[in-house]
């Protein structure tokens, strides 16, 4: 059973039990309150009638005028004035069956002596009708509350499932990240240790020491680059909160000018095609780092040219970085933005395997995304999609 269904059933059961308990308690309290109030009214009426009864010669009596006055005052309450022997002096005969009827008996007392009784009664069926109506209304309210509760619980559970899935995915990525980072760090560290141990095993010539130190220096450089890129990936989500309105055209122009010397060393030209009004919101340092990672990757694989393009895509902005190299393999299109992935034989170069992965992390932290493709003329195209707001 899914989390959503379990949560919805739990909420429904909780609401049902709560409504049932509340309704039962409320109906019982109201029933007792109504019955107590009814008995109190009848007792008051019976006491008033008993006060109006006269006693002559040790026997209660009531004349016709008193009966008319009592009937006028208590017309809606049936009553009977009885002697001690049960003779009815006035009012109505006392009901033989008391089912569904509440009776109140008040003695006629004079000087501490009882001379007769006044009996007042009333049907209690209306209280039962009230109890049934309250039970029906409670049931209807319970069903409605359950329906609303299940609907709300389903939405909340859906959000929980999405958060849970996101957390699971994040944990899975972090576990993979730690495993990959451990693997990547182990290789240069092993080389440094091996070179050091070999150099210290016996006296070496200056040339041999130089070669060992050059190897160690090279591996330390790899370690430094790897650590820098790992830190950049780790800081992506924290830095993304500092956003501002940026001009994609300006960023691309400045970046292309900075990259021209590095590209010239490889015999690569940089071409630029800008577009008007290409604004978006993002962290400038993060967007620049992501674009640099993509651009360096393109320069490394280009034969003669790297093209930067800025275009509108609906309300958002797209920055394309295209090279005229061998393009991406099908496997690379699916995995090249994963951390430490370097499995594309068509674009096999030394590096940490983190460039495109970091670019993806930086863009996603800014609400954007990265897309890989191959152009129709050959070569790779990496597109950075950025949000206008």
PDB file of C-alpha atoms in Angstrom, residues 44-336:
ATOM      1  CA  UNK A  44     -42.429  23.244  38.747  1.00  0.00           C
ATOM      2  CA  UNK A  45     -45.878  22.923  37.171  1.00  0.00           C
ATOM      3  CA  UNK A  46     -46.870  20.108  39.573  1.00  0.00           C
ATOM      4  CA  UNK A  47     -45.699  22.137  42.581  1.00  0.00           C
ATOM      5  CA  UNK A  48     -47.733  25.132  41.421  1.00  0.00           C
ATOM      6  CA  UNK A  49     -50.830  22.949  41.014  1.00  0.00           C
ATOM      7  CA  UNK A  50     -50.294  21.326  44.441  1.00  0.00           C
ATOM      8  CA  UNK A  51     -50.140  24.803  45.996  1.00  0.00           C
ATOM      9  CA  UNK A  52     -53.539  25.665  44.462  1.00  0.00           C
ATOM     10  CA  UNK A  53     -55.236  22.563  45.948  1.00  0.00           C
ATOM     11  CA  UNK A  54     -57.357  23.177  49.078  1.00  0.00           C
ATOM     12  CA  UNK A  55     -57.613  20.786  52.020  1.00  0.00           C
ATOM     13  CA  UNK A  56     -60.945  20.524  53.902  1.00  0.00           C
ATOM     14  CA  UNK A  57     -61.678  17.991  56.612  1.00  0.00           C
ATOM     15  CA  UNK A  58     -58.471  16.135  55.973  1.00  0.00           C
ATOM     16  CA  UNK A  59     -59.277  15.710  52.303  1.00  0.00           C
ATOM     17  CA  UNK A  60     -57.854  17.607  49.283  1.00  0.00           C
ATOM     18  CA  UNK A  61     -60.393  19.451  47.180  1.00  0.00           C
ATOM     19  CA  UNK A  62     -60.404  21.749  44.195  1.00  0.00           C
ATOM     20  CA  UNK A  63     -63.378  23.700  42.891  1.00  0.00           C
ATOM     21  CA  UNK A  64     -64.333  24.301  39.295  1.00  0.00           C
ATOM     22  CA  UNK A  65     -62.884  27.798  39.228  1.00  0.00           C
ATOM     23  CA  UNK A  66     -59.521  26.608  40.449  1.00  0.00           C
ATOM     24  CA  UNK A  67     -59.529  23.833  37.842  1.00  0.00           C
ATOM     25  CA  UNK A  68     -60.246  26.318  35.070  1.00  0.00           C
ATOM     26  CA  UNK A  69     -57.468  28.572  36.308  1.00  0.00           C
ATOM     27  CA  UNK A  70     -55.019  25.620  36.571  1.00  0.00           C
ATOM     28  CA  UNK A  71     -55.963  24.392  33.086  1.00  0.00           C
ATOM     29  CA  UNK A  72     -55.448  27.876  31.656  1.00  0.00           C
ATOM     30  CA  UNK A  73     -52.021  28.164  33.238  1.00  0.00           C
ATOM     31  CA  UNK A  74     -50.847  24.635  32.408  1.00  0.00           C
ATOM     32  CA  UNK A  75     -52.922  23.849  29.340  1.00  0.00           C
ATOM     33  CA  UNK A  76     -50.050  22.123  27.506  1.00  0.00           C
ATOM     34  CA  UNK A  77     -49.158  19.933  30.494  1.00  0.00           C
ATOM     35  CA  UNK A  78     -51.547  17.070  31.337  1.00  0.00           C
ATOM     36  CA  UNK A  79     -52.108  16.709  35.091  1.00  0.00           C
ATOM     37  CA  UNK A  80     -54.175  14.831  37.654  1.00  0.00           C
ATOM     38  CA  UNK A  81     -55.059  15.767  41.254  1.00  0.00           C
ATOM     39  CA  UNK A  82     -55.390  12.603  43.337  1.00  0.00           C
ATOM     40  CA  UNK A  83     -56.414  11.760  46.874  1.00  0.00           C
ATOM     41  CA  UNK A  84     -54.240   9.506  48.975  1.00  0.00           C
ATOM     42  CA  UNK A  85     -56.429   6.630  47.883  1.00  0.00           C
ATOM     43  CA  UNK A  86     -55.892   7.395  44.174  1.00  0.00           C
ATOM     44  CA  UNK A  87     -59.236   9.067  43.452  1.00  0.00           C
ATOM     45  CA  UNK A  88     -58.991  11.649  40.671  1.00  0.00           C
ATOM     46  CA  UNK A  89     -60.299  15.028  41.894  1.00  0.00           C
ATOM     47  CA  UNK A  90     -59.438  16.973  38.770  1.00  0.00           C
ATOM     48  CA  UNK A  91     -57.498  16.920  35.544  1.00  0.00           C
ATOM     49  CA  UNK A  92     -57.063  13.852  33.325  1.00  0.00           C
ATOM     50  CA  UNK A  93     -56.743  10.160  34.145  1.00  0.00           C
ATOM     51  CA  UNK A  94     -53.151   9.100  34.777  1.00  0.00           C
ATOM     52  CA  UNK A  95     -51.763   7.052  31.838  1.00  0.00           C
ATOM     53  CA  UNK A  96     -51.746   3.329  32.523  1.00  0.00           C
ATOM     54  CA  UNK A  97     -48.700   2.714  30.310  1.00  0.00           C
ATOM     55  CA  UNK A  98     -45.676   4.889  30.969  1.00  0.00           C
ATOM     56  CA  UNK A  99     -43.789   3.817  27.827  1.00  0.00           C
ATOM     57  CA  UNK A 100     -42.546   6.963  26.103  1.00  0.00           C
ATOM     58  CA  UNK A 101     -44.080   9.083  28.874  1.00  0.00           C
ATOM     59  CA  UNK A 102     -42.322  10.897  31.705  1.00  0.00           C
ATOM     60  CA  UNK A 103     -44.319  11.317  34.959  1.00  0.00           C
ATOM     61  CA  UNK A 104     -43.630  13.626  37.890  1.00  0.00           C
ATOM     62  CA  UNK A 105     -45.401  13.115  41.211  1.00  0.00           C
ATOM     63  CA  UNK A 106     -45.564  15.954  43.760  1.00  0.00           C
ATOM     64  CA  UNK A 107     -47.359  15.436  47.086  1.00  0.00           C
ATOM     65  CA  UNK A 108     -49.994  17.851  48.443  1.00  0.00           C
ATOM     66  CA  UNK A 109     -48.559  18.670  51.868  1.00  0.00           C
ATOM     67  CA  UNK A 110     -50.062  20.824  54.581  1.00  0.00           C
ATOM     68  CA  UNK A 111     -48.411  21.246  57.985  1.00  0.00           C
ATOM     69  CA  UNK A 112     -46.088  18.377  57.288  1.00  0.00           C
ATOM     70  CA  UNK A 113     -48.873  15.974  56.371  1.00  0.00           C
ATOM     71  CA  UNK A 114     -49.560  14.519  52.932  1.00  0.00           C
ATOM     72  CA  UNK A 115     -53.190  14.657  51.811  1.00  0.00           C
ATOM     73  CA  UNK A 116     -52.874  13.685  48.166  1.00  0.00           C
ATOM     74  CA  UNK A 117     -50.713  13.954  45.034  1.00  0.00           C
ATOM     75  CA  UNK A 118     -50.436  15.946  41.858  1.00  0.00           C
ATOM     76  CA  UNK A 119     -49.204  13.939  38.878  1.00  0.00           C
ATOM     77  CA  UNK A 120     -47.916  15.703  35.783  1.00  0.00           C
ATOM     78  CA  UNK A 121     -46.772  13.869  32.646  1.00  0.00           C
ATOM     79  CA  UNK A 122     -45.501  14.546  29.179  1.00  0.00           C
ATOM     80  CA  UNK A 123     -44.528  12.475  26.168  1.00  0.00           C
ATOM     81  CA  UNK A 124     -40.752  12.000  25.779  1.00  0.00           C
ATOM     82  CA  UNK A 125     -40.991  10.880  22.146  1.00  0.00           C
ATOM     83  CA  UNK A 126     -39.847  14.280  20.930  1.00  0.00           C
ATOM     84  CA  UNK A 127     -36.552  13.788  22.771  1.00  0.00           C
ATOM     85  CA  UNK A 128     -36.031  10.473  20.993  1.00  0.00           C
ATOM     86  CA  UNK A 129     -36.839  12.172  17.673  1.00  0.00           C
ATOM     87  CA  UNK A 130     -34.294  14.860  18.511  1.00  0.00           C
ATOM     88  CA  UNK A 131     -31.680  12.208  19.328  1.00  0.00           C
ATOM     89  CA  UNK A 132     -32.268  10.445  16.003  1.00  0.00           C
ATOM     90  CA  UNK A 133     -32.114  13.696  14.052  1.00  0.00           C
ATOM     91  CA  UNK A 134     -28.886  14.662  15.801  1.00  0.00           C
ATOM     92  CA  UNK A 135     -27.416  11.226  15.036  1.00  0.00           C
ATOM     93  CA  UNK A 136     -28.327  11.555  11.345  1.00  0.00           C
ATOM     94  CA  UNK A 137     -26.869  15.057  11.123  1.00  0.00           C
ATOM     95  CA  UNK A 138     -23.710  13.869  12.878  1.00  0.00           C
ATOM     96  CA  UNK A 139     -23.385  10.999  10.432  1.00  0.00           C
ATOM     97  CA  UNK A 140     -23.796  13.351   7.465  1.00  0.00           C
ATOM     98  CA  UNK A 141     -21.287  15.801   8.957  1.00  0.00           C
ATOM     99  CA  UNK A 142     -18.908  12.909   9.608  1.00  0.00           C
ATOM    100  CA  UNK A 143     -19.130  11.711   6.018  1.00  0.00           C
ATOM    101  CA  UNK A 144     -18.528  15.237   4.719  1.00  0.00           C
ATOM    102  CA  UNK A 145     -15.596  15.731   7.087  1.00  0.00           C
ATOM    103  CA  UNK A 146     -14.168  12.375   6.041  1.00  0.00           C
ATOM    104  CA  UNK A 147     -14.483  13.326   2.373  1.00  0.00           C
ATOM    105  CA  UNK A 148     -12.784  16.674   2.954  1.00  0.00           C
ATOM    106  CA  UNK A 149     -10.180  15.085   5.204  1.00  0.00           C
ATOM    107  CA  UNK A 150      -9.368  12.364   2.686  1.00  0.00           C
ATOM    108  CA  UNK A 151      -9.097  14.938  -0.107  1.00  0.00           C
ATOM    109  CA  UNK A 152      -6.759  17.130   1.945  1.00  0.00           C
ATOM    110  CA  UNK A 153      -4.840  14.104   3.203  1.00  0.00           C
ATOM    111  CA  UNK A 154      -4.402  12.855  -0.350  1.00  0.00           C
ATOM    112  CA  UNK A 155      -2.923  16.195  -1.424  1.00  0.00           C
ATOM    113  CA  UNK A 156      -0.697  16.359   1.644  1.00  0.00           C
ATOM    114  CA  UNK A 157       0.372  12.739   1.173  1.00  0.00           C
ATOM    115  CA  UNK A 158       1.171  13.469  -2.465  1.00  0.00           C
ATOM    116  CA  UNK A 159       3.441  16.303  -1.324  1.00  0.00           C
ATOM    117  CA  UNK A 160       5.019  13.973   1.249  1.00  0.00           C
ATOM    118  CA  UNK A 161       5.603  11.369  -1.448  1.00  0.00           C
ATOM    119  CA  UNK A 162       7.219  13.949  -3.703  1.00  0.00           C
ATOM    120  CA  UNK A 163       9.425  15.198  -0.866  1.00  0.00           C
ATOM    121  CA  UNK A 164      10.236  11.624   0.125  1.00  0.00           C
ATOM    122  CA  UNK A 165      11.104  10.741  -3.449  1.00  0.00           C
ATOM    123  CA  UNK A 166      13.242  13.876  -3.754  1.00  0.00           C
ATOM    124  CA  UNK A 167      15.050  13.027  -0.523  1.00  0.00           C
ATOM    125  CA  UNK A 168      15.597   9.455  -1.639  1.00  0.00           C
ATOM    126  CA  UNK A 169      16.979  10.684  -4.935  1.00  0.00           C
ATOM    127  CA  UNK A 170      19.198  13.202  -3.128  1.00  0.00           C
ATOM    128  CA  UNK A 171      20.494  10.522  -0.771  1.00  0.00           C
ATOM    129  CA  UNK A 172      21.134   8.217  -3.708  1.00  0.00           C
ATOM    130  CA  UNK A 173      23.025  10.984  -5.522  1.00  0.00           C
ATOM    131  CA  UNK A 174      25.071  11.763  -2.433  1.00  0.00           C
ATOM    132  CA  UNK A 175      25.918   8.107  -1.881  1.00  0.00           C
ATOM    133  CA  UNK A 176      26.986   7.828  -5.503  1.00  0.00           C
ATOM    134  CA  UNK A 177      28.880  11.106  -5.218  1.00  0.00           C
ATOM    135  CA  UNK A 178      30.816   9.896  -2.176  1.00  0.00           C
ATOM    136  CA  UNK A 179      31.591   6.583  -3.866  1.00  0.00           C
ATOM    137  CA  UNK A 180      32.719   8.277  -7.090  1.00  0.00           C
ATOM    138  CA  UNK A 181      34.719  10.943  -5.264  1.00  0.00           C
ATOM    139  CA  UNK A 182      36.449   8.273  -3.186  1.00  0.00           C
ATOM    140  CA  UNK A 183      37.356   6.412  -6.345  1.00  0.00           C
ATOM    141  CA  UNK A 184      38.607   9.515  -8.127  1.00  0.00           C
ATOM    142  CA  UNK A 185      40.653  10.709  -5.149  1.00  0.00           C
ATOM    143  CA  UNK A 186      42.141   7.275  -4.568  1.00  0.00           C
ATOM    144  CA  UNK A 187      43.927   7.164  -7.944  1.00  0.00           C
ATOM    145  CA  UNK A 188      46.071  10.332  -7.661  1.00  0.00           C
ATOM    146  CA  UNK A 189      46.720   9.660  -3.985  1.00  0.00           C
ATOM    147  CA  UNK A 190      47.922   6.160  -4.846  1.00  0.00           C
ATOM    148  CA  UNK A 191      50.258   7.591  -7.507  1.00  0.00           C
ATOM    149  CA  UNK A 192      51.663  10.168  -5.054  1.00  0.00           C
ATOM    150  CA  UNK A 193      52.237   7.486  -2.441  1.00  0.00           C
ATOM    151  CA  UNK A 194      53.838   5.083  -4.911  1.00  0.00           C
ATOM    152  CA  UNK A 195      56.178   7.732  -6.308  1.00  0.00           C
ATOM    153  CA  UNK A 196      57.150   8.818  -2.795  1.00  0.00           C
ATOM    154  CA  UNK A 197      57.813   5.269  -1.607  1.00  0.00           C
ATOM    155  CA  UNK A 198      59.879   4.464  -4.695  1.00  0.00           C
ATOM    156  CA  UNK A 199      61.908   7.647  -4.315  1.00  0.00           C
ATOM    157  CA  UNK A 200      62.625   6.869  -0.660  1.00  0.00           C
ATOM    158  CA  UNK A 201      63.355   3.177  -1.144  1.00  0.00           C
ATOM    159  CA  UNK A 202      66.992   3.830  -2.151  1.00  0.00           C
ATOM    160  CA  UNK A 203      69.176   6.769  -3.127  1.00  0.00           C
ATOM    161  CA  UNK A 204      68.204   8.185  -6.518  1.00  0.00           C
ATOM    162  CA  UNK A 205      69.814  10.424  -9.094  1.00  0.00           C
ATOM    163  CA  UNK A 206      68.742  14.033  -9.433  1.00  0.00           C
ATOM    164  CA  UNK A 207      66.918  13.167 -12.666  1.00  0.00           C
ATOM    165  CA  UNK A 208      65.010  10.355 -11.009  1.00  0.00           C
ATOM    166  CA  UNK A 209      64.021  12.633  -8.117  1.00  0.00           C
ATOM    167  CA  UNK A 210      62.939  15.266 -10.612  1.00  0.00           C
ATOM    168  CA  UNK A 211      60.730  12.816 -12.506  1.00  0.00           C
ATOM    169  CA  UNK A 212      59.172  11.624  -9.208  1.00  0.00           C
ATOM    170  CA  UNK A 213      58.504  15.203  -8.062  1.00  0.00           C
ATOM    171  CA  UNK A 214      57.033  16.126 -11.458  1.00  0.00           C
ATOM    172  CA  UNK A 215      54.695  13.135 -11.250  1.00  0.00           C
ATOM    173  CA  UNK A 216      53.719  14.053  -7.686  1.00  0.00           C
ATOM    174  CA  UNK A 217      53.173  17.686  -8.731  1.00  0.00           C
ATOM    175  CA  UNK A 218      50.981  16.580 -11.623  1.00  0.00           C
ATOM    176  CA  UNK A 219      48.839  14.375  -9.382  1.00  0.00           C
ATOM    177  CA  UNK A 220      48.593  17.131  -6.760  1.00  0.00           C
ATOM    178  CA  UNK A 221      47.330  19.428  -9.493  1.00  0.00           C
ATOM    179  CA  UNK A 222      44.659  16.865 -10.364  1.00  0.00           C
ATOM    180  CA  UNK A 223      43.725  16.599  -6.689  1.00  0.00           C
ATOM    181  CA  UNK A 224      43.476  20.376  -6.350  1.00  0.00           C
ATOM    182  CA  UNK A 225      41.282  20.665  -9.437  1.00  0.00           C
ATOM    183  CA  UNK A 226      39.096  17.818  -8.252  1.00  0.00           C
ATOM    184  CA  UNK A 227      38.680  19.308  -4.769  1.00  0.00           C
ATOM    185  CA  UNK A 228      37.862  22.735  -6.234  1.00  0.00           C
ATOM    186  CA  UNK A 229      35.175  21.257  -8.450  1.00  0.00           C
ATOM    187  CA  UNK A 230      33.757  19.169  -5.599  1.00  0.00           C
ATOM    188  CA  UNK A 231      33.507  22.292  -3.445  1.00  0.00           C
ATOM    189  CA  UNK A 232      31.833  24.166  -6.299  1.00  0.00           C
ATOM    190  CA  UNK A 233      29.256  21.396  -6.624  1.00  0.00           C
ATOM    191  CA  UNK A 234      28.661  21.362  -2.863  1.00  0.00           C
ATOM    192  CA  UNK A 235      28.133  25.165  -2.727  1.00  0.00           C
ATOM    193  CA  UNK A 236      25.755  25.291  -5.672  1.00  0.00           C
ATOM    194  CA  UNK A 237      22.491  25.286  -3.727  1.00  0.00           C
ATOM    195  CA  UNK A 238      23.779  27.725  -1.077  1.00  0.00           C
ATOM    196  CA  UNK A 239      24.970  30.364  -3.541  1.00  0.00           C
ATOM    197  CA  UNK A 240      21.796  30.104  -5.631  1.00  0.00           C
ATOM    198  CA  UNK A 241      19.850  32.227  -3.127  1.00  0.00           C
ATOM    199  CA  UNK A 242      21.780  35.348  -4.181  1.00  0.00           C
ATOM    200  CA  UNK A 243      20.162  36.119  -7.529  1.00  0.00           C
ATOM    201  CA  UNK A 244      19.885  39.204  -9.671  1.00  0.00           C
ATOM    202  CA  UNK A 245      18.702  40.233 -13.128  1.00  0.00           C
ATOM    203  CA  UNK A 246      21.380  39.398 -15.693  1.00  0.00           C
ATOM    204  CA  UNK A 247      21.927  40.077 -19.393  1.00  0.00           C
ATOM    205  CA  UNK A 248      22.830  36.879 -21.243  1.00  0.00           C
ATOM    206  CA  UNK A 249      24.316  38.821 -24.169  1.00  0.00           C
ATOM    207  CA  UNK A 250      26.677  40.744 -21.899  1.00  0.00           C
ATOM    208  CA  UNK A 251      27.778  37.601 -20.067  1.00  0.00           C
ATOM    209  CA  UNK A 252      28.486  35.730 -23.290  1.00  0.00           C
ATOM    210  CA  UNK A 253      30.405  38.662 -24.830  1.00  0.00           C
ATOM    211  CA  UNK A 254      32.639  39.068 -21.768  1.00  0.00           C
ATOM    212  CA  UNK A 255      33.213  35.329 -21.503  1.00  0.00           C
ATOM    213  CA  UNK A 256      34.109  34.940 -25.176  1.00  0.00           C
ATOM    214  CA  UNK A 257      36.695  37.739 -24.893  1.00  0.00           C
ATOM    215  CA  UNK A 258      38.275  36.006 -21.892  1.00  0.00           C
ATOM    216  CA  UNK A 259      38.387  32.645 -23.663  1.00  0.00           C
ATOM    217  CA  UNK A 260      39.864  33.806 -26.970  1.00  0.00           C
ATOM    218  CA  UNK A 261      43.514  33.531 -25.835  1.00  0.00           C
ATOM    219  CA  UNK A 262      43.030  29.993 -24.481  1.00  0.00           C
ATOM    220  CA  UNK A 263      41.123  28.990 -27.601  1.00  0.00           C
ATOM    221  CA  UNK A 264      43.831  30.492 -29.861  1.00  0.00           C
ATOM    222  CA  UNK A 265      46.453  28.276 -28.223  1.00  0.00           C
ATOM    223  CA  UNK A 266      44.509  25.290 -29.542  1.00  0.00           C
ATOM    224  CA  UNK A 267      43.922  26.879 -32.931  1.00  0.00           C
ATOM    225  CA  UNK A 268      40.231  27.393 -32.213  1.00  0.00           C
ATOM    226  CA  UNK A 269      38.239  30.495 -33.111  1.00  0.00           C
ATOM    227  CA  UNK A 270      35.280  31.749 -31.086  1.00  0.00           C
ATOM    228  CA  UNK A 271      32.187  33.040 -32.882  1.00  0.00           C
ATOM    229  CA  UNK A 272      29.412  34.938 -31.155  1.00  0.00           C
ATOM    230  CA  UNK A 273      25.750  35.481 -32.103  1.00  0.00           C
ATOM    231  CA  UNK A 274      23.869  37.608 -29.554  1.00  0.00           C
ATOM    232  CA  UNK A 275      20.205  38.541 -29.346  1.00  0.00           C
ATOM    233  CA  UNK A 276      18.374  41.579 -27.985  1.00  0.00           C
ATOM    234  CA  UNK A 277      16.612  41.633 -24.604  1.00  0.00           C
ATOM    235  CA  UNK A 278      17.901  38.326 -23.246  1.00  0.00           C
ATOM    236  CA  UNK A 279      17.492  38.898 -19.520  1.00  0.00           C
ATOM    237  CA  UNK A 280      17.128  36.274 -16.791  1.00  0.00           C
ATOM    238  CA  UNK A 281      17.483  35.930 -13.028  1.00  0.00           C
ATOM    239  CA  UNK A 282      20.377  34.010 -11.494  1.00  0.00           C
ATOM    240  CA  UNK A 283      23.531  34.095  -9.458  1.00  0.00           C
ATOM    241  CA  UNK A 284      26.166  35.734 -11.702  1.00  0.00           C
ATOM    242  CA  UNK A 285      29.148  33.786 -10.348  1.00  0.00           C
ATOM    243  CA  UNK A 286      27.335  30.458 -10.640  1.00  0.00           C
ATOM    244  CA  UNK A 287      26.049  31.092 -14.157  1.00  0.00           C
ATOM    245  CA  UNK A 288      29.515  32.245 -15.258  1.00  0.00           C
ATOM    246  CA  UNK A 289      31.154  29.141 -13.752  1.00  0.00           C
ATOM    247  CA  UNK A 290      28.629  26.872 -15.452  1.00  0.00           C
ATOM    248  CA  UNK A 291      29.190  28.593 -18.791  1.00  0.00           C
ATOM    249  CA  UNK A 292      32.965  28.414 -18.338  1.00  0.00           C
ATOM    250  CA  UNK A 293      32.803  24.685 -17.639  1.00  0.00           C
ATOM    251  CA  UNK A 294      30.772  24.120 -20.809  1.00  0.00           C
ATOM    252  CA  UNK A 295      33.007  26.453 -22.873  1.00  0.00           C
ATOM    253  CA  UNK A 296      36.253  24.824 -21.736  1.00  0.00           C
ATOM    254  CA  UNK A 297      34.776  21.459 -22.604  1.00  0.00           C
ATOM    255  CA  UNK A 298      33.814  22.718 -26.073  1.00  0.00           C
ATOM    256  CA  UNK A 299      37.246  24.255 -26.712  1.00  0.00           C
ATOM    257  CA  UNK A 300      38.884  20.982 -25.713  1.00  0.00           C
ATOM    258  CA  UNK A 301      36.908  19.015 -28.318  1.00  0.00           C
ATOM    259  CA  UNK A 302      36.583  21.592 -31.121  1.00  0.00           C
ATOM    260  CA  UNK A 303      38.550  21.269 -34.364  1.00  0.00           C
ATOM    261  CA  UNK A 304      38.434  24.873 -35.560  1.00  0.00           C
ATOM    262  CA  UNK A 305      35.546  26.822 -34.019  1.00  0.00           C
ATOM    263  CA  UNK A 306      33.335  27.212 -30.958  1.00  0.00           C
ATOM    264  CA  UNK A 307      30.078  29.137 -31.416  1.00  0.00           C
ATOM    265  CA  UNK A 308      28.203  30.975 -28.663  1.00  0.00           C
ATOM    266  CA  UNK A 309      24.567  31.794 -29.332  1.00  0.00           C
ATOM    267  CA  UNK A 310      21.902  33.577 -27.295  1.00  0.00           C
ATOM    268  CA  UNK A 311      18.208  33.059 -28.097  1.00  0.00           C
ATOM    269  CA  UNK A 312      14.809  33.652 -26.551  1.00  0.00           C
ATOM    270  CA  UNK A 313      12.795  30.576 -25.686  1.00  0.00           C
ATOM    271  CA  UNK A 314       9.331  31.784 -24.746  1.00  0.00           C
ATOM    272  CA  UNK A 315       9.775  33.957 -21.672  1.00  0.00           C
ATOM    273  CA  UNK A 316      13.136  32.354 -20.861  1.00  0.00           C
ATOM    274  CA  UNK A 317      16.665  32.507 -22.278  1.00  0.00           C
ATOM    275  CA  UNK A 318      18.802  29.841 -23.944  1.00  0.00           C
ATOM    276  CA  UNK A 319      22.587  30.036 -24.326  1.00  0.00           C
ATOM    277  CA  UNK A 320      24.040  27.562 -26.834  1.00  0.00           C
ATOM    278  CA  UNK A 321      27.694  26.482 -26.870  1.00  0.00           C
ATOM    279  CA  UNK A 322      28.496  24.492 -30.023  1.00  0.00           C
ATOM    280  CA  UNK A 323      31.744  22.976 -31.251  1.00  0.00           C
ATOM    281  CA  UNK A 324      32.699  21.360 -34.552  1.00  0.00           C
ATOM    282  CA  UNK A 325      34.223  18.274 -32.952  1.00  0.00           C
ATOM    283  CA  UNK A 326      33.094  14.673 -33.082  1.00  0.00           C
ATOM    284  CA  UNK A 327      29.862  15.291 -31.180  1.00  0.00           C
ATOM    285  CA  UNK A 328      28.351  13.210 -28.409  1.00  0.00           C
ATOM    286  CA  UNK A 329      27.814   9.478 -28.580  1.00  0.00           C
ATOM    287  CA  UNK A 330      24.381   8.120 -27.702  1.00  0.00           C
ATOM    288  CA  UNK A 331      25.731   7.032 -24.330  1.00  0.00           C
ATOM    289  CA  UNK A 332      27.206  10.465 -23.659  1.00  0.00           C
ATOM    290  CA  UNK A 333      23.905  12.189 -24.456  1.00  0.00           C
ATOM    291  CA  UNK A 334      22.372  10.155 -21.637  1.00  0.00           C
ATOM    292  CA  UNK A 335      25.204  10.260 -19.084  1.00  0.00           C
ATOM    293  CA  UNK A 336      27.675  13.072 -19.805  1.00  0.00           C
TER     294      UNK A 336
END
